[in-house]
Amino acid sequence: MTRASLDKQPHEVASMFDDVAAKYDLTNDVLSLGQTRLWRREVARAVDARPGQRVLDLAAGTATSSIPFAEAGAQVVPCDFSLGMLREGKRRHPELPLTAGDATRLPFADGVFDAVTISFGLRNVQETDAALREMLRVTKPGGRVVICEFSHPSWPPFRTVYTEYLMRALPPVATAVSSNPDAYVYLADSIRAWPDQPALATRLQQAGWQRVAWRNLTGGIVALHRGIKG
């Protein structure tokens, strides 16, 4: 299986990411026209990790997203479902405690993290609501969640252009730079099928998160959702 179907069978998704691990960060930089670095900076700012705090970075992949939290002095735990991604991450960042874990059944005790974050991974989880509840479970009272995910551009003409890019430009570009182009066709499909900003905010609230808010990045191509555990 080279392309996971949109019912997001866990073993298929994990296998897909195993296949693209070596070139994943490079491919993302190319496909996003360099925007991924901006988005990572905004995530780091929103998480606001402090020395001594514990941060869980879900769908951490090769742990590139975890580095800003470690540099801020936090104890960051990069966690991912793909063993291929984790192996690549451990090769690059042997100092980090990379951990294998399913976002719907996290291998952590209740209330142990000051912040939980996930970037571009929630839409690949088979049971989104279960993952949101698990994030709440492992977060300390007063702790925070930050979700960075592809979303829906807020300006209709821009949304049309963006959709055309996803469906037409992304596959040939991915073919040129990725080790598994089919994976990026799946990712484009999953972006189009993902809930919009208000819908994801509602799901966060239903999972138990409080003071839920979001803001758009790059015209709504990406949205940062935030919440607090009461």
Short mmCIF file of C-alpha atoms in Angstrom, two decimals, residues 98-224:
data_model
loop_
_atom_site.label_atom_id
_atom_site.label_comp_id
_atom_site.label_asym_id
_atom_site.label_seq_id
_atom_site.Cartn_x
_atom_site.Cartn_y
_atom_site.Cartn_z
CA LEU A 98 11.73 10.32 20.73
CA THR A 99 8.78 8.12 21.66
CA ALA A 100 6.50 5.86 19.65
CA GLY A 101 2.84 6.51 20.38
CA ASP A 102 -0.68 6.53 18.99
CA ALA A 103 -2.39 9.92 19.47
CA THR A 104 -5.63 8.15 20.42
CA ARG A 105 -3.92 6.04 23.14
CA LEU A 106 -0.99 8.04 24.44
CA PRO A 107 1.59 6.19 26.56
CA PHE A 108 1.70 8.88 29.26
CA ALA A 109 0.11 9.38 32.67
CA ASP A 110 -2.66 11.88 33.36
CA GLY A 111 -1.75 15.56 33.74
CA VAL A 112 2.00 15.43 33.14
CA PHE A 113 2.52 18.05 30.40
CA ASP A 114 2.37 21.84 30.58
CA ALA A 115 1.67 22.01 26.85
CA VAL A 116 0.68 19.60 24.10
CA THR A 117 1.11 20.51 20.47
CA ILE A 118 0.59 18.84 17.11
CA SER A 119 1.50 20.28 13.73
CA PHE A 120 0.10 18.92 10.47
CA GLY A 121 -0.71 15.58 12.04
CA LEU A 122 -4.19 15.74 13.52
CA ARG A 123 -5.94 15.23 10.20
CA ASN A 124 -4.01 11.95 9.74
CA VAL A 125 -5.35 10.50 13.01
CA GLN A 126 -8.14 7.99 12.52
CA GLU A 127 -10.22 9.24 15.48
CA THR A 128 -9.78 12.99 15.79
CA ASP A 129 -12.07 13.42 18.79
CA ALA A 130 -10.36 10.62 20.71
CA ALA A 131 -7.01 12.31 20.09
CA LEU A 132 -8.30 15.65 21.36
CA ARG A 133 -9.53 13.96 24.53
CA GLU A 134 -6.20 12.18 25.00
CA MET A 135 -4.35 15.48 24.67
CA LEU A 136 -6.59 16.89 27.38
CA ARG A 137 -5.98 13.88 29.62
CA VAL A 138 -2.18 14.17 29.59
CA THR A 139 -2.19 17.97 30.08
CA LYS A 140 -1.92 19.56 33.52
CA PRO A 141 -4.81 21.73 34.77
CA GLY A 142 -4.15 25.19 33.37
CA GLY A 143 -2.00 23.71 30.61
CA ARG A 144 -2.47 24.45 26.95
CA VAL A 145 -2.90 22.84 23.56
CA VAL A 146 -1.70 24.30 20.27
CA ILE A 147 -2.79 22.71 17.01
CA CYS A 148 -1.25 23.81 13.73
CA GLU A 149 -3.09 22.32 10.79
CA PHE A 150 -3.91 23.01 7.18
CA SER A 151 -7.28 24.70 6.95
CA HIS A 152 -9.52 26.66 4.58
CA PRO A 153 -8.43 30.01 3.08
CA SER A 154 -10.83 32.72 4.20
CA TRP A 155 -10.91 34.68 0.91
CA PRO A 156 -12.91 32.75 -1.74
CA PRO A 157 -10.77 33.71 -4.79
CA PHE A 158 -7.62 32.71 -2.94
CA ARG A 159 -9.30 29.46 -1.85
CA THR A 160 -9.91 28.60 -5.50
CA VAL A 161 -6.29 29.26 -6.48
CA TYR A 162 -5.05 27.26 -3.49
CA THR A 163 -7.27 24.28 -4.34
CA GLU A 164 -6.01 24.32 -7.91
CA TYR A 165 -2.43 24.25 -6.61
CA LEU A 166 -3.15 21.31 -4.33
CA MET A 167 -4.82 19.22 -7.00
CA ARG A 168 -2.72 20.12 -10.04
CA ALA A 169 0.68 21.43 -9.01
CA LEU A 170 1.37 19.41 -5.89
CA PRO A 171 1.48 15.88 -7.43
CA PRO A 172 4.08 16.68 -10.14
CA VAL A 173 6.21 18.67 -7.69
CA ALA A 174 6.01 15.82 -5.19
CA THR A 175 7.02 13.38 -7.95
CA ALA A 176 10.18 15.39 -8.51
CA VAL A 177 11.29 15.74 -4.89
CA SER A 178 9.61 13.01 -2.79
CA SER A 179 10.48 9.36 -2.32
CA ASN A 180 6.75 8.51 -2.34
CA PRO A 181 4.68 10.92 -4.46
CA ASP A 182 1.45 9.00 -3.78
CA ALA A 183 1.75 10.02 -0.14
CA TYR A 184 1.48 13.66 -1.12
CA VAL A 185 -1.58 13.03 -3.27
CA TYR A 186 -3.16 11.53 -0.16
CA LEU A 187 -2.07 14.54 1.89
CA ALA A 188 -3.65 16.92 -0.63
CA ASP A 189 -6.91 14.94 -0.47
CA SER A 190 -6.84 14.95 3.32
CA ILE A 191 -6.39 18.74 3.39
CA ARG A 192 -9.44 19.27 1.21
CA ALA A 193 -11.52 16.93 3.40
CA TRP A 194 -10.48 18.54 6.71
CA PRO A 195 -12.99 20.65 8.75
CA ASP A 196 -12.77 24.42 8.56
CA GLN A 197 -11.63 26.64 11.42
CA PRO A 198 -14.94 27.01 13.33
CA ALA A 199 -15.67 23.28 12.99
CA LEU A 200 -12.33 22.28 14.52
CA ALA A 201 -12.83 24.83 17.32
CA THR A 202 -16.17 23.20 18.11
CA ARG A 203 -14.57 19.78 18.28
CA LEU A 204 -11.95 21.09 20.70
CA GLN A 205 -14.69 22.47 22.94
CA GLN A 206 -16.63 19.21 22.79
CA ALA A 207 -13.48 17.35 23.86
CA GLY A 208 -13.33 19.50 27.01
CA TRP A 209 -10.89 22.27 26.09
CA GLN A 210 -11.75 25.76 27.31
CA ARG A 211 -11.04 29.27 25.99
CA VAL A 212 -10.70 27.85 22.48
CA ALA A 213 -9.58 30.31 19.82
CA TRP A 214 -7.82 30.28 16.48
CA ARG A 215 -6.00 32.57 14.10
CA ASN A 216 -5.17 32.15 10.44
CA LEU A 217 -1.70 31.98 8.94
CA THR A 218 -0.95 32.61 5.28
CA GLY A 219 -4.50 33.64 4.53
CA GLY A 220 -6.05 30.60 6.18
CA ILE A 221 -3.99 27.96 4.39
CA VAL A 222 -2.97 27.08 7.94
CA ALA A 223 -4.76 27.80 11.21
CA LEU A 224 -3.43 27.81 14.77
#
